[in-house]
Short mmCIF file of C-alpha atoms and ligand atoms in Angstrom, two decimals:
data_model
loop_
_atom_site.label_atom_id
_atom_site.label_comp_id
_atom_site.label_asym_id
_atom_site.label_seq_id
_atom_site.Cartn_x
_atom_site.Cartn_y
_atom_site.Cartn_z
CA MET B 1049 -139.93 17.26 69.93
CA GLN B 1050 -137.07 18.32 72.17
CA LYS B 1051 -138.11 20.50 75.11
CA GLN B 1052 -136.06 23.61 75.76
CA PRO B 1053 -135.57 25.28 79.13
CA THR B 1054 -138.53 27.44 80.07
CA LYS B 1055 -138.51 30.89 78.58
CA LYS B 1056 -140.91 33.66 79.45
CA ILE B 1057 -143.38 35.16 77.03
CA TYR B 1058 -145.26 38.43 77.51
CA ILE B 1059 -148.20 39.01 75.20
CA LYS B 1060 -150.27 42.17 74.92
CA THR B 1061 -153.55 41.97 73.04
CA TYR B 1062 -155.28 44.93 71.46
CA GLY B 1063 -158.75 45.06 69.92
CA CYS B 1064 -161.43 42.52 69.30
CA GLN B 1065 -162.26 39.00 70.49
CA MET B 1066 -160.67 37.59 67.34
CA ASN B 1067 -157.35 38.95 68.60
CA VAL B 1068 -157.95 37.47 72.07
CA TYR B 1069 -158.54 34.11 70.36
CA ASP B 1070 -155.40 34.51 68.22
CA SER B 1071 -153.30 35.43 71.29
CA ASN B 1072 -154.48 32.31 73.10
CA LYS B 1073 -153.57 30.24 70.06
CA MET B 1074 -150.10 31.83 69.94
CA LEU B 1075 -149.61 30.96 73.60
CA ASP B 1076 -150.75 27.37 72.98
CA LEU B 1077 -148.33 27.12 70.09
CA LEU B 1078 -145.35 28.50 71.99
CA ARG B 1079 -146.01 26.52 75.19
CA VAL B 1080 -145.13 23.44 73.15
CA PHE B 1081 -141.73 25.04 72.56
CA GLY B 1082 -141.06 25.61 76.26
CA TYR B 1083 -142.44 29.12 76.75
CA THR B 1084 -144.51 30.06 79.80
CA GLU B 1085 -146.55 33.21 80.13
CA THR B 1086 -145.51 36.15 82.30
CA GLU B 1087 -147.28 39.39 83.12
CA ASN B 1088 -143.99 41.03 84.00
CA LEU B 1089 -142.68 42.64 80.83
CA PRO B 1090 -139.03 43.24 81.93
CA GLU B 1091 -138.44 39.52 82.53
CA ALA B 1092 -139.79 38.42 79.13
CA ASP B 1093 -137.54 36.60 76.67
CA LEU B 1094 -140.21 37.05 74.05
CA VAL B 1095 -142.65 39.96 73.73
CA ILE B 1096 -145.61 39.81 71.38
CA LEU B 1097 -147.80 42.80 70.61
CA ASN B 1098 -150.93 41.40 68.98
CA THR B 1099 -152.17 44.58 67.39
CA CYS B 1100 -155.47 45.95 66.13
CA HIS B 1101 -155.80 48.43 63.28
CA ILE B 1102 -159.43 49.41 63.63
CA ARG B 1103 -159.09 52.31 66.07
CA GLU B 1104 -157.74 55.75 65.23
CA LYS B 1105 -153.95 56.15 65.20
CA ALA B 1106 -153.59 52.44 65.95
CA ALA B 1107 -150.16 52.20 64.33
CA GLU B 1108 -148.87 55.28 66.20
CA LYS B 1109 -149.92 53.73 69.52
CA VAL B 1110 -148.02 50.55 68.65
CA TYR B 1111 -144.86 52.52 67.77
CA SER B 1112 -145.09 54.38 71.06
CA GLU B 1113 -145.44 51.09 73.00
CA LEU B 1114 -142.49 49.70 71.03
CA GLY B 1115 -140.42 52.70 72.12
CA THR B 1116 -140.94 51.68 75.77
CA ILE B 1117 -140.15 48.02 75.06
CA LYS B 1118 -136.96 49.01 73.21
CA LYS B 1119 -135.52 50.40 76.48
CA LEU B 1120 -136.28 47.13 78.30
CA LYS B 1121 -134.67 45.16 75.47
CA GLU B 1122 -131.50 47.27 75.81
CA LYS B 1123 -131.45 46.70 79.57
CA ARG B 1124 -131.78 42.94 79.11
CA LYS B 1125 -129.06 42.95 76.48
CA ALA B 1126 -126.73 44.80 78.89
CA SER B 1127 -127.26 42.00 81.43
CA GLY B 1128 -126.64 39.29 78.80
CA ASN B 1129 -130.27 38.37 78.15
CA GLU B 1130 -132.31 38.29 75.00
CA MET B 1131 -135.66 39.94 74.33
CA ILE B 1132 -137.21 39.01 71.01
CA ILE B 1133 -139.90 41.47 69.94
CA VAL B 1134 -142.75 40.30 67.72
CA VAL B 1135 -145.39 42.54 66.20
CA ALA B 1136 -148.40 40.46 65.19
CA GLY B 1137 -151.98 41.22 64.14
CA CYS B 1138 -153.58 43.75 61.86
CA VAL B 1139 -151.11 46.63 62.27
CA SER B 1140 -148.40 44.25 61.01
CA GLN B 1141 -150.43 43.44 57.95
CA ALA B 1142 -151.13 47.12 57.28
CA GLU B 1143 -147.63 48.48 57.98
CA GLY B 1144 -145.53 45.59 56.62
CA ASP B 1145 -141.77 46.11 56.60
CA GLU B 1146 -142.28 49.78 57.46
CA ILE B 1147 -142.20 48.48 61.05
CA PHE B 1148 -138.55 47.43 60.67
CA THR B 1149 -137.73 50.91 59.32
CA ARG B 1150 -139.45 52.82 62.10
CA ALA B 1151 -138.61 50.37 64.89
CA PRO B 1152 -135.40 48.58 63.83
CA TYR B 1153 -135.19 46.69 67.14
CA VAL B 1154 -138.31 44.65 66.24
CA ASP B 1155 -137.33 41.08 65.34
CA VAL B 1156 -140.44 39.52 63.82
CA VAL B 1157 -143.45 40.94 61.98
CA VAL B 1158 -146.21 38.41 61.42
CA GLY B 1159 -149.77 38.79 60.10
CA PRO B 1160 -153.06 37.35 61.35
CA GLN B 1161 -152.94 34.55 58.78
CA THR B 1162 -149.36 33.41 59.38
CA TYR B 1163 -148.78 33.40 63.13
CA HIS B 1164 -148.71 29.59 63.08
CA ASN B 1165 -145.18 30.07 61.66
CA LEU B 1166 -144.08 31.92 64.83
CA PRO B 1167 -141.93 29.10 66.33
CA GLU B 1168 -139.96 28.86 63.08
CA LEU B 1169 -139.63 32.65 62.73
CA ILE B 1170 -138.49 33.03 66.34
CA ALA B 1171 -135.97 30.22 65.99
CA LYS B 1172 -134.61 31.88 62.85
CA VAL B 1173 -134.19 35.20 64.67
CA SER B 1174 -132.51 33.53 67.63
CA ARG B 1175 -130.17 31.38 65.54
CA GLU B 1176 -129.33 33.59 62.62
CA LYS B 1177 -129.72 36.97 64.34
CA LYS B 1178 -131.91 38.11 61.45
CA ILE B 1179 -135.25 39.82 61.31
CA ALA B 1180 -138.24 37.87 59.96
CA LEU B 1181 -141.32 39.02 58.09
CA ASP B 1182 -144.28 36.80 57.22
CA LEU B 1183 -147.41 38.51 55.96
CA ASP B 1184 -148.66 36.03 53.37
CA PHE B 1185 -152.26 35.01 52.89
CA PRO B 1186 -151.37 31.31 52.60
CA LEU B 1187 -153.38 28.81 50.60
CA VAL B 1188 -153.15 26.22 53.36
CA SER B 1189 -155.10 27.48 56.34
CA LYS B 1190 -153.18 28.38 59.48
CA PHE B 1191 -155.80 26.38 61.38
CA ASP B 1192 -154.23 23.20 59.97
CA SER B 1193 -150.98 24.07 61.72
CA LEU B 1194 -152.26 25.22 65.10
CA PRO B 1195 -152.28 22.94 68.14
CA ASP B 1196 -155.61 21.57 69.32
CA SER B 1197 -155.23 22.38 72.97
CA GLN B 1198 -156.51 25.67 74.23
CA LYS B 1199 -156.13 26.83 77.79
CA ILE B 1200 -159.39 28.45 78.71
CA ASP B 1201 -159.90 31.07 81.31
CA GLY B 1202 -163.12 30.50 83.27
CA TYR B 1203 -166.14 28.91 81.64
CA THR B 1204 -166.57 30.89 78.46
CA ALA B 1205 -164.47 30.37 75.37
CA PHE B 1206 -164.06 31.79 71.89
CA LEU B 1207 -163.92 29.70 68.77
CA THR B 1208 -163.04 31.19 65.38
CA ILE B 1209 -165.24 29.68 62.66
CA GLN B 1210 -164.72 32.23 59.91
CA GLU B 1211 -162.16 34.86 59.12
CA GLY B 1212 -161.72 37.76 56.78
CA CYS B 1213 -164.26 39.90 54.98
CA ASP B 1214 -165.19 40.54 51.36
CA LYS B 1215 -167.58 43.39 52.08
CA PHE B 1216 -165.19 46.33 51.60
CA CYS B 1217 -167.11 48.96 53.56
CA LYS B 1218 -165.34 52.13 52.50
CA PHE B 1219 -164.26 53.17 56.01
CA CYS B 1220 -162.85 49.82 57.10
CA CYS B 1221 -159.38 48.29 57.00
CA VAL B 1222 -160.39 44.68 57.81
CA PRO B 1223 -160.60 43.36 54.20
CA TYR B 1224 -157.00 44.56 53.73
CA THR B 1225 -155.60 43.28 57.04
CA ARG B 1226 -157.52 40.04 57.56
CA GLY B 1227 -157.88 39.11 53.90
CA ALA B 1228 -160.65 37.31 52.02
CA GLU B 1229 -163.47 35.41 53.68
CA TYR B 1230 -162.56 31.91 54.77
CA SER B 1231 -164.74 29.37 56.64
CA ARG B 1232 -163.38 26.44 58.65
CA ASN B 1233 -164.93 23.02 58.23
CA LEU B 1234 -167.46 21.45 60.59
CA VAL B 1235 -165.18 18.59 61.67
CA GLU B 1236 -162.39 20.97 62.72
CA ILE B 1237 -164.78 23.29 64.54
CA TYR B 1238 -166.62 20.43 66.25
CA ARG B 1239 -163.34 18.95 67.46
CA GLU B 1240 -162.19 22.26 68.85
CA ALA B 1241 -165.55 22.76 70.57
CA LEU B 1242 -165.30 19.30 72.16
CA LEU B 1243 -161.83 20.11 73.49
CA LEU B 1244 -163.03 23.43 74.88
CA VAL B 1245 -165.94 21.74 76.66
CA GLU B 1246 -163.59 19.07 77.98
CA GLN B 1247 -161.52 21.91 79.48
CA GLY B 1248 -164.60 23.31 81.22
CA ALA B 1249 -166.20 25.64 78.69
CA ILE B 1250 -169.94 25.97 79.20
CA GLU B 1251 -170.42 28.86 76.83
CA ILE B 1252 -168.80 29.22 73.41
CA SER B 1253 -168.85 32.36 71.28
CA LEU B 1254 -168.39 31.57 67.60
CA LEU B 1255 -166.20 34.27 66.14
CA GLY B 1256 -165.64 35.76 62.73
CA GLN B 1257 -165.40 39.18 61.09
CA ASN B 1258 -168.56 38.14 59.33
CA VAL B 1259 -169.81 34.95 61.02
CA SER B 1260 -173.23 34.86 59.42
CA ALA B 1261 -171.49 34.48 56.03
CA TYR B 1262 -170.14 31.15 57.32
CA HIS B 1263 -170.14 28.52 54.56
CA GLY B 1264 -167.88 25.66 55.66
CA LEU B 1265 -168.14 22.02 54.63
CA ASP B 1266 -169.77 19.40 56.82
CA HIS B 1267 -168.49 15.84 57.46
CA GLU B 1268 -169.94 14.72 54.11
CA GLY B 1269 -168.37 17.58 52.15
CA LYS B 1270 -171.67 19.46 51.85
CA GLU B 1271 -171.67 23.23 52.36
CA ILE B 1272 -173.49 24.31 55.51
CA ASN B 1273 -174.49 27.70 56.90
CA ILE B 1274 -174.10 29.04 60.42
CA SER B 1275 -177.49 27.83 61.66
CA GLN B 1276 -176.68 24.27 60.52
CA LEU B 1277 -173.30 24.57 62.22
CA ILE B 1278 -174.98 25.70 65.44
CA GLU B 1279 -177.42 22.77 65.29
CA HIS B 1280 -174.44 20.39 65.16
CA LEU B 1281 -172.60 22.11 68.03
CA ALA B 1282 -175.73 22.23 70.18
CA LYS B 1283 -175.58 18.43 70.37
CA ILE B 1284 -172.47 18.58 72.57
CA PRO B 1285 -173.91 17.71 75.99
CA GLY B 1286 -171.66 19.84 78.26
CA LEU B 1287 -172.07 22.90 76.09
CA LYS B 1288 -174.92 24.98 77.43
CA ARG B 1289 -174.67 28.33 75.66
CA ILE B 1290 -173.82 29.38 72.12
CA ARG B 1291 -173.35 32.91 70.80
CA TYR B 1292 -172.02 34.25 67.51
CA THR B 1293 -170.41 37.54 66.59
CA THR B 1294 -170.03 39.65 64.42
CA SER B 1295 -172.63 39.58 61.66
CA HIS B 1296 -173.33 41.74 58.62
CA PRO B 1297 -177.00 42.56 57.82
CA ASN B 1298 -176.68 41.27 54.25
CA ASP B 1299 -175.76 37.77 55.38
CA MET B 1300 -178.59 37.37 57.87
CA PHE B 1301 -181.29 34.88 56.92
CA GLU B 1302 -184.61 33.89 58.42
CA ASP B 1303 -183.59 30.37 59.49
CA LEU B 1304 -180.92 31.82 61.75
CA ALA B 1305 -183.47 34.14 63.37
CA LYS B 1306 -185.92 31.23 63.73
CA LEU B 1307 -183.28 29.05 65.36
CA HIS B 1308 -183.27 31.45 68.32
CA GLY B 1309 -186.88 30.43 68.90
CA THR B 1310 -186.22 26.68 68.85
CA GLU B 1311 -182.64 26.07 70.01
CA GLU B 1312 -182.44 26.73 73.74
CA LYS B 1313 -178.66 26.82 73.74
CA LEU B 1314 -178.62 29.77 71.36
CA MET B 1315 -178.61 32.92 73.52
CA PRO B 1316 -181.20 35.68 72.94
CA PHE B 1317 -178.69 38.39 72.16
CA LEU B 1318 -177.47 39.63 68.77
CA HIS B 1319 -174.69 42.05 67.92
CA LEU B 1320 -175.53 43.42 64.48
CA PRO B 1321 -173.61 46.52 63.37
CA VAL B 1322 -175.68 49.01 61.37
CA GLN B 1323 -173.21 51.97 61.25
CA SER B 1324 -175.85 54.48 60.06
CA GLY B 1325 -179.62 54.85 59.77
CA SER B 1326 -179.42 56.90 56.56
CA ASN B 1327 -179.78 55.02 53.28
CA ARG B 1328 -177.75 57.71 51.53
CA ILE B 1329 -174.83 57.23 53.93
CA LEU B 1330 -175.17 53.43 53.95
CA LYS B 1331 -174.84 53.56 50.17
CA ALA B 1332 -171.84 55.90 50.37
CA MET B 1333 -170.24 53.52 52.88
CA ASN B 1334 -170.80 50.60 50.49
CA ARG B 1335 -172.72 48.76 53.20
CA LYS B 1336 -175.03 47.22 50.57
CA HIS B 1337 -178.06 47.23 52.90
CA THR B 1338 -180.73 49.76 53.79
CA ALA B 1339 -182.14 50.90 57.10
CA GLU B 1340 -185.38 49.09 56.19
CA ARG B 1341 -183.55 45.80 55.68
CA TYR B 1342 -181.90 46.21 59.07
CA LEU B 1343 -185.26 46.86 60.74
CA ASN B 1344 -186.72 43.82 58.98
CA ILE B 1345 -184.02 41.56 60.38
CA ILE B 1346 -184.66 42.90 63.89
CA ALA B 1347 -188.38 42.21 63.38
CA GLN B 1348 -187.64 38.63 62.25
CA TYR B 1349 -185.59 38.01 65.37
CA ARG B 1350 -188.22 39.54 67.65
CA LYS B 1351 -190.88 37.39 66.00
CA ALA B 1352 -188.83 34.24 66.57
CA LYS B 1353 -187.75 35.19 70.09
CA PRO B 1354 -189.67 38.13 71.59
CA ASP B 1355 -187.21 38.72 74.44
CA MET B 1356 -184.16 39.11 72.12
CA LEU B 1357 -181.88 42.01 72.97
CA PHE B 1358 -179.73 43.78 70.39
CA SER B 1359 -176.46 45.60 70.19
CA SER B 1360 -174.84 47.48 67.33
CA ASP B 1361 -171.92 49.58 66.06
CA PHE B 1362 -172.38 53.15 64.82
CA ILE B 1363 -170.20 55.60 62.95
CA VAL B 1364 -171.17 59.27 63.09
CA GLY B 1365 -169.79 61.96 60.80
CA TYR B 1366 -168.98 59.72 57.85
CA PRO B 1367 -167.83 62.00 54.97
CA GLY B 1368 -170.85 63.86 53.58
CA GLU B 1369 -173.18 63.06 56.53
CA THR B 1370 -175.76 65.86 56.87
CA ASP B 1371 -177.91 66.75 59.89
CA GLU B 1372 -180.77 64.96 58.16
CA ASP B 1373 -178.70 61.78 57.70
CA PHE B 1374 -177.76 61.86 61.35
CA GLU B 1375 -181.42 62.29 62.35
CA ASP B 1376 -182.16 59.11 60.36
CA THR B 1377 -179.64 57.29 62.57
CA MET B 1378 -181.34 58.63 65.71
CA GLU B 1379 -184.69 57.50 64.30
CA LEU B 1380 -183.41 53.97 63.64
CA VAL B 1381 -182.08 53.78 67.20
CA ARG B 1382 -185.48 54.83 68.56
CA LYS B 1383 -187.17 52.15 66.47
CA VAL B 1384 -184.88 49.30 67.53
CA ARG B 1385 -184.04 50.09 71.20
CA PHE B 1386 -180.54 48.76 71.79
CA ALA B 1387 -179.39 47.06 74.97
CA LEU B 1388 -175.76 47.82 74.19
CA ALA B 1389 -173.88 49.78 71.55
CA TYR B 1390 -170.46 50.88 70.40
CA SER B 1391 -170.39 54.26 68.71
CA PHE B 1392 -167.50 56.09 67.10
CA LYS B 1393 -166.72 59.30 65.29
CA TYR B 1394 -165.64 58.50 61.76
CA SER B 1395 -161.88 58.68 61.55
CA ILE B 1396 -159.57 58.21 58.62
CA ARG B 1397 -157.93 54.82 58.14
CA PRO B 1398 -155.10 55.31 55.66
CA GLY B 1399 -155.49 53.13 52.59
CA THR B 1400 -159.28 52.85 52.79
CA PRO B 1401 -161.43 54.48 50.05
CA ALA B 1402 -163.15 56.90 52.46
CA ALA B 1403 -159.80 58.29 53.60
CA VAL B 1404 -159.39 60.34 50.42
CA LEU B 1405 -162.92 61.78 50.32
CA GLU B 1406 -162.98 65.56 50.43
CA ASN B 1407 -166.33 66.09 52.13
CA GLN B 1408 -165.02 65.23 55.62
CA VAL B 1409 -167.28 66.36 58.48
CA PRO B 1410 -165.78 68.94 60.89
CA GLU B 1411 -164.57 67.51 64.19
CA GLU B 1412 -166.91 69.62 66.35
CA VAL B 1413 -169.95 68.48 64.35
CA LYS B 1414 -168.89 64.83 64.81
CA SER B 1415 -168.42 65.39 68.56
CA GLU B 1416 -171.81 67.00 68.95
CA ARG B 1417 -173.57 64.19 67.03
CA LEU B 1418 -171.71 61.49 68.91
CA ALA B 1419 -172.69 63.01 72.26
CA ARG B 1420 -176.37 63.08 71.23
CA LEU B 1421 -176.29 59.52 69.92
CA GLN B 1422 -174.50 58.21 72.99
CA ALA B 1423 -176.97 59.95 75.31
CA LEU B 1424 -179.86 58.21 73.53
CA LEU B 1425 -178.09 54.83 73.53
CA ALA B 1426 -177.21 55.16 77.23
CA GLN B 1427 -180.84 56.00 78.03
CA GLN B 1428 -182.06 52.93 76.13
CA GLN B 1429 -179.51 50.69 77.82
CA ASP B 1430 -180.53 52.01 81.21
CA GLU B 1431 -184.26 51.53 80.49
CA ILE B 1432 -183.67 47.96 79.27
CA ASN B 1433 -181.56 47.21 82.37
CA GLN B 1434 -184.32 48.65 84.60
CA GLU B 1435 -186.91 46.43 82.89
CA SER B 1436 -185.12 43.36 84.24
CA VAL B 1437 -185.84 44.38 87.85
CA GLY B 1438 -188.26 41.91 89.41
CA LYS B 1439 -187.62 39.33 86.68
CA VAL B 1440 -185.65 36.09 86.87
CA CYS B 1441 -182.69 35.59 84.56
CA ASN B 1442 -180.15 32.77 84.29
CA VAL B 1443 -176.59 33.62 85.16
CA LEU B 1444 -173.39 31.75 84.35
CA PHE B 1445 -171.26 32.72 87.35
CA GLU B 1446 -167.55 32.97 86.63
CA LYS B 1447 -165.66 35.12 89.10
CA LYS B 1448 -165.61 37.08 92.35
CA GLY B 1449 -167.42 40.43 92.39
CA LYS B 1450 -166.14 43.79 93.61
CA TYR B 1451 -167.22 43.25 97.23
CA PRO B 1452 -166.49 40.34 99.59
CA GLY B 1453 -169.04 37.53 99.25
CA GLN B 1454 -170.18 38.78 95.87
CA ILE B 1455 -169.92 36.75 92.66
CA LEU B 1456 -170.27 37.91 89.08
CA GLY B 1457 -171.46 36.42 85.81
CA LYS B 1458 -173.40 37.03 82.63
CA ASN B 1459 -177.04 36.28 81.97
CA GLU B 1460 -178.47 34.97 78.71
CA TYR B 1461 -178.77 38.53 77.39
CA ALA B 1462 -175.02 39.13 78.00
CA GLN B 1463 -175.80 41.55 80.85
CA ALA B 1464 -173.43 41.54 83.84
CA VAL B 1465 -175.16 40.22 86.98
CA CYS B 1466 -173.82 40.00 90.52
CA ALA B 1467 -175.22 38.22 93.59
CA ILE B 1468 -174.17 36.96 97.00
CA GLY B 1469 -172.58 33.54 96.55
CA ASP B 1470 -169.38 31.55 96.73
CA GLU B 1471 -166.80 29.93 94.51
CA SER B 1472 -168.69 26.61 94.44
CA MET B 1473 -171.18 28.40 92.17
CA PHE B 1474 -168.56 29.20 89.51
CA GLY B 1475 -169.28 27.37 86.27
CA LYS B 1476 -172.98 26.92 87.10
CA ILE B 1477 -175.96 28.56 85.46
CA LEU B 1478 -178.27 29.68 88.27
CA PRO B 1479 -181.60 31.53 88.32
CA VAL B 1480 -181.31 35.03 89.76
CA LYS B 1481 -184.13 37.38 90.68
CA VAL B 1482 -182.93 40.90 89.82
CA ASN B 1483 -183.51 43.52 92.53
CA VAL B 1484 -181.55 46.54 91.49
CA VAL B 1485 -179.40 48.02 88.72
CA SER B 1486 -176.26 49.98 89.35
CA GLY B 1487 -174.44 51.34 86.32
CA ASN B 1488 -174.62 48.51 83.83
CA THR B 1489 -174.56 45.72 86.39
CA LEU B 1490 -177.73 44.03 87.58
CA SER B 1491 -177.78 42.61 91.09
CA GLY B 1492 -180.12 40.14 92.59
CA GLU B 1493 -180.54 37.03 94.67
CA ILE B 1494 -179.88 33.47 93.62
CA LEU B 1495 -183.08 31.42 93.86
CA ASN B 1496 -182.88 28.11 95.77
N1 LIG V 1773 -163.90 55.18 61.80
C1 LIG V 1773 -164.69 54.98 62.88
N2 LIG V 1773 -165.15 53.78 63.24
C2 LIG V 1773 -164.76 52.71 62.51
N3 LIG V 1773 -165.04 51.40 62.62
C3 LIG V 1773 -164.41 50.73 61.65
N4 LIG V 1773 -163.71 51.59 60.87
C4 LIG V 1773 -163.93 52.84 61.39
C5 LIG V 1773 -163.50 54.14 61.02
N5 LIG V 1773 -162.73 54.36 59.96
C6 LIG V 1773 -165.98 50.86 63.62
C7 LIG V 1773 -167.22 50.26 62.94
C8 LIG V 1773 -167.02 48.79 63.12
C9 LIG V 1773 -166.28 48.75 64.44
C10 LIG V 1773 -165.57 47.48 64.75
O1 LIG V 1773 -165.35 49.82 64.34
O2 LIG V 1773 -168.37 50.69 63.64
O3 LIG V 1773 -168.22 48.05 63.14
FE1 LIG V 1774 -165.24 46.00 57.87
FE2 LIG V 1774 -167.39 44.74 58.90
FE3 LIG V 1774 -167.57 46.16 56.60
FE4 LIG V 1774 -166.22 43.85 56.65
S1 LIG V 1774 -168.44 44.13 57.01
S2 LIG V 1774 -165.57 45.75 55.66
S3 LIG V 1774 -165.29 43.90 58.71
S4 LIG V 1774 -167.12 46.96 58.67
#
């Protein structure tokens, strides 16, 4: 392949870890074609907005950002330079060619399943001065076309093992933007994990919209589940920590819970969105699980690994949610005790079934419920953080802390921990005795 002179690429990533992973892959792909990354937007020859559609008014925020970029593009054009603008990610998939209508200065619109075609699409724009749209859900996986190499930042890396979702929760846009469920095969995943470890990764988070539904093929063509996949990956010597996110309660199974009790590399932390504690609302949301099932899964995990900590996602004020339904959510939270949580007021995502429901909950009711839920979740998080005082946890140190001489990392429970130390400790997992908690950061002293 012929190398071109270095061009600068600016990439802005919105949303979840899947998008962070995709952005890294786009960078890997374009490096091969002579692009280097810049954080200085005005000097970029190529700008990529890797968008997320899950938050409220996501598309509007992207259009507003595009308005700013348009001015920079005009400036560069006046000085004889190019600025190719790419909109990638879930907003692209949801908006389609509407983006070219509302922002005619955008050159390429590409979806989460087709960004491996970026070099070709960019070349087409550059050569033929045409716009390019690629939003297919191709039959051949994009993973077959992506480069192996991945530049990793620090000692933790993400690895996508599964994509898409067939659950169709009524509030959610993911099944429409990311498409149907797809699992990568063991050999591909194992190879990527080896390369990540070779580059210095000590911890790998296995990613997917619904990772616990993983059903890829192993080296003998036999279908395996996520716990079998983890058992394979755990054999990689340099890999010390494995996590997986995000799961759906209906795809959880006892072997996966049990594996936390036997596989030391599997970290004792689970993010398991519940959304609501009311069976009536769960049914209305098309979640296909009950509050009891959720509590059962938590119990299975606690049985297998008593020190497990949990996090979740919540939506308050889903259409038709009554005070009683909301109290059921509060009750579920009290029963579980969450170490971390993400909670949102329900908001309309155009095109989803819940968007057209007439029994929408008034904004002030949603705000009041969210405030109460968040107060309870913050109290639980604080109590759980306080319980670690006096105990020893194991911290993978990765970067400098806020104050001179301080270093920062994550413990096995995904809590942020800082201690006095130096850069030689980066990339090591060290025992830390926790002395004090401030905000959501634990601090302590490194033992020995
Ligand atoms: N309104 C509010 N929150 C939502 N989420 C997804 N769709 C919506 C919506 N329409 C939340 C869910 C999901 C998280 C990623 O975003 O809690 O788990
Ligand atoms: Fe969206 Fe998760 Fe439901 Fe899938 S399981 S539709 S990604 S909320």
